[in-house]
Short mmCIF file of C-alpha atoms in Angstrom, two decimals:
data_model
loop_
_atom_site.label_atom_id
_atom_site.label_comp_id
_atom_site.label_asym_id
_atom_site.label_seq_id
_atom_site.Cartn_x
_atom_site.Cartn_y
_atom_site.Cartn_z
CA MET A 1 -23.95 -102.08 -16.29
CA SER A 2 -25.58 -103.36 -19.48
CA GLU A 3 -24.59 -102.32 -22.99
CA LYS A 4 -27.84 -100.43 -23.41
CA GLU A 5 -27.11 -98.26 -20.43
CA ALA A 6 -23.54 -97.58 -21.61
CA ASP A 7 -24.61 -96.68 -25.17
CA ALA A 8 -27.52 -94.52 -24.12
CA PRO A 9 -26.79 -90.80 -24.31
CA SER A 10 -26.69 -89.06 -21.00
CA PRO A 11 -29.45 -86.54 -20.41
CA LYS A 12 -28.33 -82.95 -21.21
CA LYS A 13 -29.17 -79.95 -19.15
CA LYS A 14 -31.35 -77.59 -21.12
CA GLY A 15 -29.74 -74.27 -22.13
CA GLY A 16 -26.44 -74.73 -20.26
CA LYS A 17 -24.03 -73.65 -22.99
CA GLY A 18 -26.62 -71.48 -24.73
CA LYS A 19 -27.24 -69.39 -21.61
CA ILE A 20 -23.52 -68.82 -21.10
CA ILE A 21 -23.08 -67.68 -24.71
CA VAL A 22 -26.09 -65.35 -24.51
CA LEU A 23 -24.91 -63.88 -21.20
CA THR A 24 -21.37 -63.39 -22.55
CA LEU A 25 -22.64 -61.67 -25.70
CA GLY A 26 -24.94 -59.49 -23.63
CA LEU A 27 -22.08 -58.37 -21.39
CA LEU A 28 -19.88 -57.62 -24.42
CA VAL A 29 -22.62 -55.52 -26.03
CA LEU A 30 -23.28 -53.60 -22.81
CA GLY A 31 -19.56 -53.06 -22.29
CA GLY A 32 -19.14 -51.78 -25.84
CA VAL A 33 -22.11 -49.41 -25.56
CA GLY A 34 -20.96 -48.21 -22.15
CA GLY A 35 -17.36 -47.71 -23.31
CA GLY A 36 -18.49 -45.92 -26.48
CA GLY A 37 -20.83 -43.74 -24.47
CA TYR A 38 -18.08 -42.84 -22.05
CA TYR A 39 -15.72 -42.03 -24.94
CA ALA A 40 -18.31 -39.82 -26.60
CA TYR A 41 -19.11 -38.03 -23.34
CA SER A 42 -15.47 -37.51 -22.36
CA HIS A 43 -14.64 -36.06 -25.79
CA GLY A 44 -17.60 -33.67 -25.80
CA LEU A 45 -19.53 -35.55 -28.49
CA ILE A 46 -22.56 -35.85 -26.22
CA GLY A 47 -23.59 -34.02 -23.11
CA GLY A 48 -24.00 -30.55 -24.61
CA ALA A 49 -22.50 -27.31 -23.40
CA ALA A 50 -22.61 -28.33 -19.75
CA HIS A 51 -19.82 -30.85 -20.32
CA ALA A 52 -17.85 -28.46 -22.54
CA GLU A 53 -17.73 -25.94 -19.68
CA GLU A 54 -16.18 -28.56 -17.38
CA VAL A 55 -12.96 -28.46 -19.44
CA SER A 56 -10.85 -25.78 -17.84
CA GLY A 57 -7.40 -24.37 -18.32
CA PRO A 58 -5.71 -22.57 -21.17
CA ARG A 59 -6.83 -23.32 -24.72
CA LEU A 60 -4.70 -22.78 -27.83
CA VAL A 61 -6.27 -20.10 -30.05
CA PRO A 62 -6.14 -20.78 -33.81
CA LYS A 63 -5.26 -17.82 -36.07
CA SER A 64 -8.82 -17.87 -37.43
CA GLU A 65 -10.11 -16.87 -33.96
CA GLN A 66 -7.50 -14.17 -33.34
CA LYS A 67 -8.72 -10.83 -32.04
CA ARG A 68 -7.83 -8.15 -34.58
CA VAL A 69 -7.58 -4.42 -34.04
CA GLY A 70 -9.30 -2.41 -36.78
CA ALA A 71 -8.08 0.88 -38.24
CA SER A 72 -9.89 2.77 -35.50
CA GLY A 73 -8.25 0.63 -32.79
CA GLU A 74 -11.66 -0.54 -31.57
CA GLY A 75 -11.17 -4.28 -31.80
CA GLU A 76 -12.15 -6.79 -34.40
CA HIS A 77 -15.06 -4.88 -35.90
CA GLY A 78 -14.11 -1.26 -35.41
CA GLU A 79 -15.21 1.51 -37.77
CA GLY A 80 -12.30 0.74 -40.09
CA ALA A 81 -13.10 -2.97 -40.39
CA ALA A 82 -15.90 -4.47 -42.46
CA VAL A 83 -18.17 -6.76 -40.47
CA GLY A 84 -17.53 -10.35 -41.47
CA ALA A 85 -14.33 -9.47 -43.31
CA LYS A 86 -11.58 -12.04 -42.99
CA PRO A 87 -8.14 -10.86 -41.92
CA PRO A 88 -5.58 -10.84 -44.71
CA SER A 89 -3.64 -14.07 -44.89
CA GLY A 90 -0.37 -15.02 -46.47
CA SER A 91 1.74 -18.10 -46.62
CA GLY A 92 3.80 -19.17 -43.63
CA GLY A 93 3.45 -17.66 -40.20
CA GLU A 94 2.45 -19.31 -36.98
CA LYS A 95 -0.48 -21.70 -36.70
CA TYR A 96 -1.81 -20.15 -33.50
CA ALA A 97 -2.70 -16.57 -32.65
CA SER A 98 -0.46 -14.45 -30.46
CA ASN A 99 -2.14 -12.98 -27.43
CA TYR A 100 -0.06 -10.06 -26.08
CA TYR A 101 0.10 -8.45 -22.66
CA ALA A 102 2.35 -5.52 -21.69
CA MET A 103 3.25 -5.43 -18.02
CA GLU A 104 2.35 -2.02 -16.62
CA LYS A 105 5.35 -1.15 -14.48
CA GLU A 106 8.96 -1.17 -15.63
CA PHE A 107 11.66 -3.24 -13.96
CA THR A 108 14.89 -1.80 -12.53
CA SER A 109 17.76 -3.95 -11.30
CA ASN A 110 21.51 -3.84 -10.71
CA LEU A 111 23.60 -5.88 -13.13
CA GLN A 112 25.71 -8.74 -11.79
CA ASP A 113 29.21 -7.64 -10.65
CA SER A 114 28.71 -4.16 -12.14
CA VAL A 115 28.11 -0.55 -11.14
CA HIS A 116 25.50 -0.30 -13.94
CA PHE A 117 21.82 -0.97 -13.63
CA ILE A 118 19.16 -1.91 -16.14
CA GLN A 119 15.63 -0.60 -16.58
CA ILE A 120 13.31 -2.48 -18.89
CA GLY A 121 9.68 -2.65 -19.87
CA ILE A 122 8.39 -6.00 -21.06
CA ALA A 123 5.44 -7.56 -22.85
CA VAL A 124 4.66 -11.25 -23.12
CA SER A 125 2.96 -13.27 -25.84
CA THR A 126 1.10 -16.54 -25.57
CA PRO A 127 -0.62 -18.77 -28.14
CA TYR A 128 -3.25 -19.56 -25.50
CA ASP A 129 -6.46 -17.77 -24.60
CA ASP A 130 -6.78 -15.09 -21.91
CA THR A 131 -6.29 -17.68 -19.13
CA VAL A 132 -2.50 -17.29 -19.24
CA ILE A 133 -2.72 -13.49 -19.06
CA GLU A 134 -5.20 -13.71 -16.18
CA ASN A 135 -2.76 -16.05 -14.41
CA ILE A 136 0.01 -13.46 -14.85
CA LYS A 137 -2.22 -10.71 -13.44
CA THR A 138 -3.31 -12.89 -10.52
CA ASN A 139 0.28 -13.77 -9.63
CA GLU A 140 1.84 -10.43 -10.58
CA ILE A 141 3.89 -10.05 -7.40
CA ALA A 142 5.49 -13.51 -7.78
CA VAL A 143 6.06 -12.95 -11.51
CA ARG A 144 7.68 -9.54 -10.92
CA SER A 145 9.93 -11.05 -8.27
CA ALA A 146 11.06 -13.83 -10.65
CA ILE A 147 11.82 -11.25 -13.35
CA LEU A 148 13.86 -9.12 -10.95
CA MET A 149 15.82 -12.19 -9.80
CA ALA A 150 16.63 -13.06 -13.42
CA LEU A 151 17.68 -9.47 -14.12
CA GLY A 152 19.98 -9.51 -11.08
CA ASP A 153 21.82 -12.49 -12.60
CA THR A 154 22.42 -10.60 -15.86
CA THR A 155 25.94 -9.46 -16.79
CA GLU A 156 27.05 -6.34 -18.65
CA GLU A 157 28.06 -8.42 -21.67
CA GLN A 158 24.50 -9.67 -22.07
CA VAL A 159 22.86 -6.25 -22.12
CA PHE A 160 25.15 -4.63 -24.68
CA THR A 161 24.73 -7.13 -27.53
CA SER A 162 21.71 -8.30 -29.52
CA ASP A 163 22.56 -11.94 -28.87
CA GLY A 164 22.83 -11.23 -25.14
CA LYS A 165 19.42 -9.53 -25.17
CA LYS A 166 17.88 -12.55 -26.92
CA ILE A 167 19.36 -14.81 -24.25
CA LEU A 168 17.87 -12.51 -21.61
CA GLU A 169 14.45 -12.72 -23.29
CA ARG A 170 14.60 -16.53 -23.10
CA ARG A 171 15.69 -16.42 -19.44
CA LEU A 172 12.82 -14.09 -18.58
CA THR A 173 10.36 -16.34 -20.44
CA LYS A 174 11.58 -19.32 -18.42
CA ALA A 175 11.39 -17.36 -15.14
CA ILE A 176 7.77 -16.35 -15.82
CA ASN A 177 6.73 -19.85 -16.93
CA ASP A 178 8.40 -21.49 -13.93
CA THR A 179 6.53 -19.14 -11.60
CA LEU A 180 3.19 -19.75 -13.34
CA LYS A 181 3.74 -23.52 -13.27
CA GLU A 182 4.43 -23.33 -9.55
CA LYS A 183 1.39 -21.16 -8.82
CA GLU A 184 -1.15 -22.31 -11.43
CA GLY A 185 0.18 -25.60 -12.76
CA PHE A 186 0.67 -24.23 -16.28
CA GLY A 187 3.08 -21.70 -17.86
CA GLY A 188 1.98 -20.86 -21.39
CA VAL A 189 4.15 -17.79 -22.12
CA GLY A 190 5.75 -18.17 -25.54
CA ASN A 191 7.97 -15.10 -25.70
CA VAL A 192 9.06 -12.01 -23.81
CA TYR A 193 9.56 -8.75 -25.71
CA PHE A 194 11.28 -5.58 -24.57
CA THR A 195 9.15 -2.44 -24.78
CA ASN A 196 11.87 -0.36 -23.11
CA PHE A 197 15.55 -1.09 -22.52
CA VAL A 198 17.93 1.30 -20.73
CA VAL A 199 21.32 0.59 -19.17
CA GLN A 200 22.90 3.25 -16.94
#
């Protein structure tokens, strides 16, 4: 080989590195737009109401959206409530609204290792929308059974003291939530309250 041939630059392929850079940048831009579009769609930023309806399950209800009963007992805007009036607010309190549901029938059960029995009425509260209450109504037989099982494990000592009754409220809350999780995949009951409580 002569010196001229060795010193001569080798012929370059046109656009080799340039095409790779352009293709790489193009893929990055498309990936970013696609990823951003997916993020916006999945978070309800685009897609309108049709996508918003796809999200199902219980939704926490802020206090500002709480249903209020007016002086006439006719709901948020009864005769006693001014239309557009905001509910009175103070400092403190819970962040989410309480949605209440009183179970229609009372519960009667023997106490554990006792000749006494208990008869109670209960109501539940949830910070979620009506989905949790609908789940309770749908699975009422299973929920009632779980409550009766929990009552059957209750001792005399628990029903005669305030602390014992609070423990029973927590046990009933857990029994209801466990049943709802099993049947619907979500509990959502925050508290159980006694509307009637008799020991005989």
